[in-house]
């Protein structure tokens, strides 16, 4: 009789369980929701491209019947990392020139290398290399600004990553546009093509205040507004940039961009190293997000961004790698979490500022807000898209574990990523890409390395 009763109860429970495509469980589920829940022995349920439930694994198992189960008892499951600033195809210039000032690096090496090498095919392979590196180290979405951005979008979709991709507008001939006006037309065609894409958010990316005319900057804002897409721009990256603008217009770069109306809409501002209080008030009023790039700012000796002050003022700050050429030679976002926390501690001479949890926020939900993606990703919540990663906890540097956030920021590495899911699709499993051919991409990158080197050292070039 008892067996019959138990069978009836189990049958009833199964009948009430909601069908889902998959249940993923882990030792810890780090949600980054409003309550910042960390669920020990947690799980999430996925249906199609969406998360439909998050909670203790035992409860998720009762509420849902899954076609597939992925159990990671020695792992952290958390939102995918969001890289808020990079130039993906420049992965093929990795190591080309290092230990230089920004302007020397650009003028003497990068601009000449781009002029001689960058075409649509270069951009495709450079983006594939960058996407492979990003996915294997836990990035699920990134903000890019470069040339041939349609090729970047195609390669990003091929990889299965999410991208906010800005076609660069610059005040001189570049690889895909003879003039800024040509660049704006290219950007508009790019926006029209990808405006409704499930993975790609097109953007307009005037390179910087100092590389564009007032007319071009205003036109870029108008184009972005006409299609309701974000604008991406470098802002106050170096002290010289600020000094030049003060000498020219008696304003900071932020103040001058604001006077032109360039900040009057969704804007992702990269760097923001030399912002003062007046700049911050403008950025807060305009809702501008900051992409903080600690590795890049240190490597180029650009300075230390006032991240703690920005966050205290309620200005969203995400994390970016910049690069992946001379400003930073890799795309490992977990490294940026660590460096962001450490750099602010030494800058403020206070070990308590920017604690580990806040660094994780910057790499996930705050990064999503900066990128304009926080309604769909950046946290693990019902109704959001299923963008998440698992991090291994079974390696020597990952044990013992006392605090999950501290382990993520101060101990774990990009190489600890085991699984990556974007939009409900598994793109990395057991540390291997399921969407990109690693051997082919690495071989092609080596070919380009030889080609770029020859182009810069050939007689008469």
Coordinates of C-alpha atoms in Angstrom, one line a residue:
X1 CA 0.0 0.0 0.0
X2 CA 2.8 2.4 0.9
X3 CA 4.6 1.6 -2.3
X4 CA 1.5 2.4 -4.3
X5 CA 1.0 5.7 -2.4
X6 CA 4.6 6.7 -3.0
X7 CA 4.3 5.8 -6.7
X8 CA 1.1 7.9 -6.9
X9 CA 2.8 10.9 -5.3
X10 CA 5.8 10.7 -7.6
X11 CA 3.6 10.3 -10.7
X12 CA 1.6 13.4 -9.5
X13 CA 4.8 15.4 -9.0
X14 CA 6.1 14.5 -12.5
X15 CA 2.8 15.4 -14.0
X16 CA 2.9 18.8 -12.4
X17 CA 6.6 19.4 -13.4
X18 CA 7.0 21.9 -16.2
X19 CA 9.0 20.7 -19.2
X20 CA 12.2 22.5 -20.0
X21 CA 15.1 21.9 -22.4
X22 CA 17.8 21.7 -19.8
X23 CA 18.7 22.0 -16.1
X24 CA 22.2 23.1 -15.2
X25 CA 23.3 22.6 -11.6
X26 CA 26.4 23.6 -9.8
X27 CA 27.9 23.7 -6.3
X28 CA 27.3 27.5 -6.3
X29 CA 25.0 29.5 -8.5
X30 CA 25.9 33.2 -8.4
X31 CA 22.8 35.0 -9.7
X32 CA 23.8 38.7 -9.6
X33 CA 20.1 39.5 -9.3
X34 CA 18.9 42.4 -7.2
X35 CA 19.4 40.4 -4.0
X36 CA 22.8 39.2 -5.2
X37 CA 21.8 35.6 -4.2
X38 CA 24.4 33.0 -4.1
X39 CA 22.7 29.6 -4.1
X40 CA 24.7 26.7 -2.7
X41 CA 23.8 23.5 -4.6
X42 CA 21.8 25.6 -7.0
X43 CA 20.4 25.1 -10.5
X44 CA 18.7 27.0 -13.3
X45 CA 16.3 25.8 -15.9
X46 CA 16.4 26.8 -19.5
X47 CA 13.7 26.7 -22.2
X48 CA 14.8 27.8 -25.6
X49 CA 16.9 30.9 -25.3
X50 CA 15.5 31.9 -21.9
X51 CA 16.1 31.2 -18.2
X52 CA 12.8 30.1 -16.7
X53 CA 13.8 29.3 -13.1
X54 CA 16.7 29.7 -10.7
X55 CA 16.9 28.2 -7.2
X56 CA 18.1 25.3 -5.1
X57 CA 18.8 22.3 -7.2
X58 CA 16.3 20.1 -5.3
X59 CA 13.5 22.6 -5.9
X60 CA 14.3 23.1 -9.6
X61 CA 14.3 19.3 -10.1
X62 CA 10.8 19.1 -8.5
X63 CA 9.4 22.0 -10.6
X64 CA 10.8 21.0 -14.0
X65 CA 11.2 17.9 -16.2
X66 CA 14.3 18.4 -18.3
X67 CA 15.3 16.8 -21.6
X68 CA 18.9 17.3 -20.6
X69 CA 20.8 17.7 -17.3
X70 CA 24.2 19.2 -16.9
X71 CA 25.6 18.7 -13.4
X72 CA 28.7 20.5 -12.3
X73 CA 29.1 19.6 -8.6
X74 CA 32.6 21.2 -8.4
X75 CA 31.9 24.4 -10.2
X76 CA 30.5 27.9 -9.9
X77 CA 27.7 28.8 -12.4
X78 CA 27.4 32.5 -13.0
X79 CA 26.4 35.1 -15.6
X80 CA 28.7 35.3 -18.5
X81 CA 31.3 38.1 -18.4
X82 CA 30.7 41.2 -20.5
X83 CA 33.7 43.0 -22.1
X84 CA 32.6 46.6 -22.5
X85 CA 35.5 47.7 -24.7
X86 CA 37.7 46.1 -27.2
X87 CA 38.8 46.1 -30.9
X88 CA 38.4 42.4 -31.7
X89 CA 40.3 42.1 -35.1
X90 CA 43.4 43.7 -33.6
X91 CA 44.1 40.3 -32.1
X92 CA 46.2 39.8 -35.2
X93 CA 48.4 42.7 -34.1
X94 CA 49.0 41.1 -30.7
X95 CA 52.6 41.8 -29.6
X96 CA 53.3 44.0 -32.6
X97 CA 54.6 46.9 -30.5
X98 CA 54.7 47.2 -26.7
X99 CA 56.1 49.4 -24.0
X100 CA 55.2 52.6 -25.9
X101 CA 53.1 55.8 -25.2
X102 CA 49.7 55.7 -26.7
X103 CA 50.3 58.2 -29.5
X104 CA 53.7 56.7 -30.5
X105 CA 52.1 53.2 -30.5
X106 CA 49.2 54.4 -32.8
X107 CA 51.2 56.7 -35.1
X108 CA 54.3 54.7 -35.6
X109 CA 53.0 51.1 -35.5
X110 CA 49.2 50.6 -35.5
X111 CA 48.0 53.1 -38.1
X112 CA 50.8 52.0 -40.6
X113 CA 50.0 48.3 -39.9
X114 CA 46.3 48.9 -40.4
X115 CA 46.9 50.8 -43.7
X116 CA 49.0 48.0 -45.1
X117 CA 47.1 44.9 -43.8
X118 CA 43.5 45.5 -42.7
X119 CA 40.8 44.4 -45.2
X120 CA 37.6 42.5 -44.8
X121 CA 39.3 39.1 -44.7
X122 CA 41.8 40.3 -42.1
X123 CA 38.9 41.5 -39.9
X124 CA 37.0 38.2 -40.3
X125 CA 40.0 36.1 -39.1
X126 CA 41.0 38.6 -36.4
X127 CA 37.5 38.5 -35.0
X128 CA 37.4 34.7 -35.1
X129 CA 40.6 34.6 -33.1
X130 CA 39.3 37.2 -30.6
X131 CA 35.9 35.4 -30.2
X132 CA 37.7 32.1 -29.7
X133 CA 39.8 33.6 -26.9
X134 CA 36.9 35.4 -25.4
X135 CA 34.5 32.4 -25.3
X136 CA 37.2 30.1 -23.9
X137 CA 37.8 32.6 -21.0
X138 CA 34.1 33.2 -20.1
X139 CA 33.0 36.2 -22.1
X140 CA 29.5 36.0 -23.5
X141 CA 29.0 39.5 -24.8
X142 CA 31.4 42.3 -25.8
X143 CA 31.4 45.9 -27.1
X144 CA 33.6 46.5 -30.1
X145 CA 34.7 49.4 -32.3
X146 CA 36.6 48.8 -35.5
X147 CA 36.3 48.7 -39.2
X148 CA 34.4 46.3 -41.5
X149 CA 32.0 45.9 -38.6
X150 CA 29.6 43.8 -40.7
X151 CA 32.4 41.1 -41.0
X152 CA 32.9 41.4 -37.2
X153 CA 29.1 40.8 -36.7
X154 CA 29.2 37.7 -39.0
X155 CA 32.1 36.2 -37.2
X156 CA 30.6 37.0 -33.8
X157 CA 27.4 35.2 -34.8
X158 CA 29.4 32.3 -36.1
X159 CA 31.0 32.0 -32.7
X160 CA 27.6 32.3 -31.0
X161 CA 28.6 35.4 -28.9
X162 CA 26.5 38.5 -28.2
X163 CA 28.0 41.8 -29.5
X164 CA 27.4 45.5 -29.3
X165 CA 29.4 46.4 -32.4
X166 CA 30.2 49.9 -33.4
X167 CA 31.4 50.9 -36.9
X168 CA 34.3 53.3 -36.4
X169 CA 34.1 56.8 -37.8
X170 CA 37.5 58.6 -37.9
X171 CA 38.6 61.9 -39.5
X172 CA 41.0 60.4 -42.1
X173 CA 41.1 57.6 -44.7
X174 CA 40.6 54.3 -42.9
X175 CA 40.5 50.7 -44.2
X176 CA 36.8 50.7 -45.1
X177 CA 36.1 54.4 -45.7
X178 CA 37.9 57.2 -47.6
X179 CA 36.2 60.0 -45.6
X180 CA 34.2 60.3 -42.4
X181 CA 31.1 60.8 -44.6
X182 CA 31.8 57.4 -46.2
X183 CA 32.2 55.9 -42.7
X184 CA 28.8 57.2 -41.6
X185 CA 27.2 55.8 -44.7
X186 CA 28.9 52.4 -44.0
X187 CA 27.7 52.6 -40.4
X188 CA 24.1 53.2 -41.6
X189 CA 24.1 50.2 -43.9
X190 CA 25.6 48.1 -41.1
X191 CA 22.8 49.2 -38.7
X192 CA 20.1 48.5 -41.3
X193 CA 21.4 45.0 -41.8
X194 CA 21.7 44.0 -38.2
X195 CA 19.1 46.1 -36.5
X196 CA 16.8 43.2 -35.6
X197 CA 19.4 40.5 -35.0
X198 CA 19.0 38.4 -31.9
X199 CA 22.8 38.5 -31.0
X200 CA 24.0 41.8 -32.5
X201 CA 23.3 45.3 -31.4
X202 CA 24.8 47.7 -34.0
X203 CA 26.3 51.0 -32.9
X204 CA 27.9 54.1 -34.2
X205 CA 31.5 54.6 -33.0
X206 CA 33.2 57.9 -33.6
X207 CA 36.7 57.0 -32.5
X208 CA 37.3 60.1 -30.3
X209 CA 36.9 63.8 -30.0
X210 CA 40.5 64.4 -31.1
X211 CA 40.1 62.3 -34.3
X212 CA 36.8 63.7 -35.6
X213 CA 35.4 67.1 -36.5
X214 CA 32.5 68.7 -34.6
X215 CA 30.3 68.1 -37.7
X216 CA 31.2 64.4 -37.8
X217 CA 30.6 63.9 -34.1
X218 CA 27.1 65.6 -34.4
X219 CA 26.3 63.5 -37.4
X220 CA 27.3 60.3 -35.6
X221 CA 25.0 61.2 -32.7
X222 CA 22.1 61.9 -35.1
X223 CA 22.7 58.6 -36.9
X224 CA 22.6 56.7 -33.6
X225 CA 19.5 58.5 -32.5
X226 CA 17.7 58.0 -35.8
X227 CA 18.0 54.2 -35.4
X228 CA 17.9 54.1 -31.6
X229 CA 21.3 52.5 -31.3
X230 CA 24.1 53.4 -28.9
X231 CA 27.1 55.6 -29.6
X232 CA 30.6 54.3 -28.6
X233 CA 33.6 56.7 -28.1
X234 CA 37.0 56.9 -26.4
X235 CA 36.8 59.6 -23.7
X236 CA 39.5 61.2 -21.6
X237 CA 41.9 58.3 -21.9
X238 CA 45.1 60.3 -21.5
X239 CA 46.1 63.5 -19.7
X240 CA 47.3 64.9 -23.0
X241 CA 43.8 64.5 -24.5
X242 CA 42.4 66.6 -21.6
X243 CA 45.2 69.2 -21.8
X244 CA 44.8 69.6 -25.6
X245 CA 41.0 70.1 -25.3
X246 CA 41.5 72.7 -22.5
X247 CA 43.9 74.6 -24.7
X248 CA 41.6 74.5 -27.7
X249 CA 38.2 75.1 -26.2
X250 CA 38.8 75.8 -22.5
X251 CA 36.7 72.7 -21.7
X252 CA 37.3 69.1 -20.8
X253 CA 36.5 66.5 -23.5
X254 CA 33.3 65.6 -21.6
X255 CA 32.2 69.2 -21.4
X256 CA 32.9 69.8 -25.0
X257 CA 31.1 66.6 -26.2
X258 CA 28.2 67.6 -24.0
X259 CA 28.1 71.1 -25.6
X260 CA 27.9 69.5 -29.0
X261 CA 25.0 67.2 -27.9
X262 CA 27.0 64.1 -28.5
X263 CA 26.2 62.7 -25.1
X264 CA 22.4 63.2 -25.5
X265 CA 21.6 59.6 -25.9
X266 CA 22.8 56.1 -25.0
X267 CA 26.6 56.4 -24.9
X268 CA 29.4 53.9 -24.0
X269 CA 32.5 55.9 -23.1
X270 CA 35.7 54.0 -23.0
X271 CA 38.3 54.8 -20.4
X272 CA 37.3 58.0 -18.6
X273 CA 40.7 58.1 -16.8
X274 CA 40.9 61.9 -16.5
X275 CA 37.4 62.8 -15.4
X276 CA 36.8 65.4 -12.8
X277 CA 33.7 66.0 -10.6
X278 CA 32.1 68.4 -13.2
X279 CA 32.5 65.7 -15.9
X280 CA 31.0 63.1 -13.7
X281 CA 27.9 65.2 -13.0
X282 CA 27.4 65.6 -16.8
X283 CA 27.9 61.8 -17.4
X284 CA 25.4 61.0 -14.6
X285 CA 22.8 63.4 -16.0
X286 CA 23.2 62.0 -19.5
X287 CA 23.1 58.4 -18.4
X288 CA 26.5 57.7 -20.0
X289 CA 28.2 54.4 -19.1
X290 CA 31.9 54.0 -18.6
X291 CA 34.0 51.1 -19.8
X292 CA 37.0 50.8 -17.4
X293 CA 40.1 49.1 -18.8
X294 CA 42.6 48.6 -16.0
X295 CA 45.2 46.5 -18.0
X296 CA 45.2 49.0 -20.8
X297 CA 45.4 52.1 -18.6
X298 CA 48.3 50.5 -16.7
X299 CA 50.2 49.2 -19.7
X300 CA 50.1 52.5 -21.5
X301 CA 50.6 54.5 -18.3
X302 CA 47.4 56.4 -19.1
X303 CA 46.5 56.8 -15.4
X304 CA 44.1 55.4 -13.0
X305 CA 40.4 56.0 -13.6
X306 CA 38.3 57.3 -10.6
X307 CA 36.2 54.2 -10.5
X308 CA 35.3 54.3 -6.8
X309 CA 34.1 57.9 -7.2
X310 CA 32.1 57.1 -10.4
X311 CA 30.4 54.1 -8.7
X312 CA 29.6 56.2 -5.6
X313 CA 27.9 58.8 -7.8
X314 CA 25.8 56.0 -9.3
X315 CA 27.4 56.1 -12.8
X316 CA 27.5 52.6 -14.2
X317 CA 31.0 51.3 -14.8
X318 CA 31.8 48.1 -16.6
X319 CA 35.1 46.4 -17.4
X320 CA 36.9 46.0 -20.7
X321 CA 40.1 44.6 -21.9
X322 CA 40.8 47.1 -24.7
X323 CA 43.4 45.7 -27.0
X324 CA 44.0 43.0 -27.9
X325 CA 47.1 44.6 -29.4
X326 CA 49.6 46.8 -27.6
X327 CA 47.2 48.3 -25.1
X328 CA 46.5 44.9 -23.7
X329 CA 47.7 41.6 -25.3
X330 CA 44.9 39.4 -24.1
X331 CA 41.1 39.3 -23.7
X332 CA 40.9 37.5 -20.3
X333 CA 38.0 39.3 -18.4
X334 CA 38.7 37.5 -15.1
X335 CA 42.1 39.1 -15.1
X336 CA 40.4 42.5 -15.5
X337 CA 38.1 41.8 -12.5
X338 CA 41.2 41.1 -10.4
X339 CA 43.2 44.1 -11.7
X340 CA 40.2 46.5 -11.3
X341 CA 39.9 45.6 -7.6
X342 CA 43.6 45.7 -6.9
X343 CA 44.2 49.0 -8.8
X344 CA 41.5 50.9 -6.9
X345 CA 42.8 49.7 -3.6
X346 CA 46.3 51.0 -4.2
X347 CA 45.0 54.2 -5.9
X348 CA 42.9 55.0 -2.8
X349 CA 45.4 53.5 -0.3
X350 CA 42.4 51.6 1.1
X351 CA 42.1 47.8 0.9
X352 CA 38.4 47.9 1.5
X353 CA 37.4 49.8 -1.6
X354 CA 36.0 47.9 -4.6
X355 CA 35.5 44.6 -2.8
X356 CA 35.3 41.4 -4.8
X357 CA 31.5 41.4 -5.1
X358 CA 31.6 44.8 -6.6
X359 CA 34.2 43.7 -9.1
X360 CA 32.0 40.8 -10.1
X361 CA 29.1 43.3 -10.5
X362 CA 31.3 45.4 -12.9
X363 CA 32.1 42.3 -15.0
X364 CA 28.4 41.2 -15.2
X365 CA 25.3 43.2 -14.4
X366 CA 27.0 46.7 -14.4
X367 CA 28.7 45.8 -17.6
X368 CA 25.4 44.8 -19.1
X369 CA 24.0 48.2 -18.1
X370 CA 26.9 50.0 -19.7
X371 CA 26.3 48.1 -22.9
X372 CA 22.6 48.6 -22.8
X373 CA 21.9 44.9 -22.4
X374 CA 20.8 44.7 -18.7
X375 CA 17.2 44.0 -19.6
X376 CA 18.2 40.7 -21.3
X377 CA 21.5 39.6 -19.7
X378 CA 24.1 40.2 -16.9
X379 CA 22.2 38.3 -14.2
X380 CA 20.6 34.9 -13.8
X381 CA 16.9 35.6 -13.5
X382 CA 13.7 34.1 -14.9
X383 CA 12.8 35.8 -18.2
X384 CA 16.4 36.8 -19.1
X385 CA 18.4 35.2 -21.9
X386 CA 20.4 32.1 -20.9
X387 CA 23.9 33.6 -21.0
X388 CA 26.1 31.9 -18.4
X389 CA 29.4 30.2 -17.7
X390 CA 30.7 27.5 -15.3
X391 CA 34.1 27.9 -13.5
X392 CA 36.0 24.8 -12.3
X393 CA 36.7 24.5 -8.6
X394 CA 38.7 21.3 -8.7
X395 CA 42.2 22.8 -9.4
X396 CA 44.9 23.5 -6.9
X397 CA 44.5 27.3 -7.0
X398 CA 40.7 27.0 -6.5
X399 CA 40.8 25.3 -3.1
X400 CA 39.9 25.7 -0.4
X401 CA 36.9 28.1 -0.9
X402 CA 35.5 30.4 1.9
X403 CA 34.0 33.2 -0.2
X404 CA 32.6 32.7 -3.7
X405 CA 33.1 36.3 -4.8
X406 CA 36.7 36.4 -3.5
X407 CA 37.4 33.1 -5.3
X408 CA 36.2 34.4 -8.6
X409 CA 38.1 37.7 -8.4
X410 CA 41.3 36.8 -6.7
X411 CA 41.9 33.1 -7.5
X412 CA 40.2 31.9 -10.6
X413 CA 41.5 32.3 -14.2
X414 CA 40.1 32.4 -17.7
X415 CA 41.5 28.9 -18.2
X416 CA 39.1 27.7 -15.4
X417 CA 36.1 28.2 -17.7
X418 CA 34.4 24.8 -18.4
X419 CA 31.1 25.7 -20.1
X420 CA 29.7 28.7 -21.9
X421 CA 26.1 29.1 -22.9
X422 CA 24.8 32.1 -24.9
X423 CA 21.1 32.6 -25.8
X424 CA 20.5 29.1 -24.6
X425 CA 23.1 27.5 -26.9
X426 CA 26.2 25.8 -25.5
X427 CA 29.2 27.2 -27.4
X428 CA 31.9 25.9 -25.0
X429 CA 31.8 22.5 -23.4
X430 CA 34.5 21.0 -21.2
X431 CA 36.8 23.9 -22.2
X432 CA 36.5 23.4 -26.0
X433 CA 34.7 25.6 -28.5
X434 CA 31.8 23.9 -30.2
X435 CA 31.4 26.6 -32.8
X436 CA 34.8 27.6 -34.0
X437 CA 37.7 25.5 -35.4
X438 CA 40.6 26.3 -33.0
X439 CA 43.3 24.6 -35.1
X440 CA 42.3 26.4 -38.2
X441 CA 42.1 29.8 -36.5
X442 CA 45.5 29.5 -34.8
X443 CA 47.1 28.4 -38.0
X444 CA 45.6 31.4 -39.9
X445 CA 46.7 33.8 -37.1
X446 CA 50.3 32.6 -37.5
X447 CA 50.1 33.2 -41.3
X448 CA 48.9 36.7 -40.7
X449 CA 51.7 37.3 -38.2
X450 CA 54.3 36.6 -40.9
X451 CA 52.4 38.8 -43.4
X452 CA 52.1 41.8 -41.0
X453 CA 55.7 41.5 -40.0
X454 CA 56.9 41.5 -43.7
X455 CA 54.6 44.5 -44.5
X456 CA 56.2 46.6 -41.9
X457 CA 59.8 45.7 -42.7
X458 CA 59.7 45.4 -46.5
X459 CA 62.1 47.7 -48.4
X460 CA 60.4 50.9 -49.6
X461 CA 57.3 50.3 -47.5

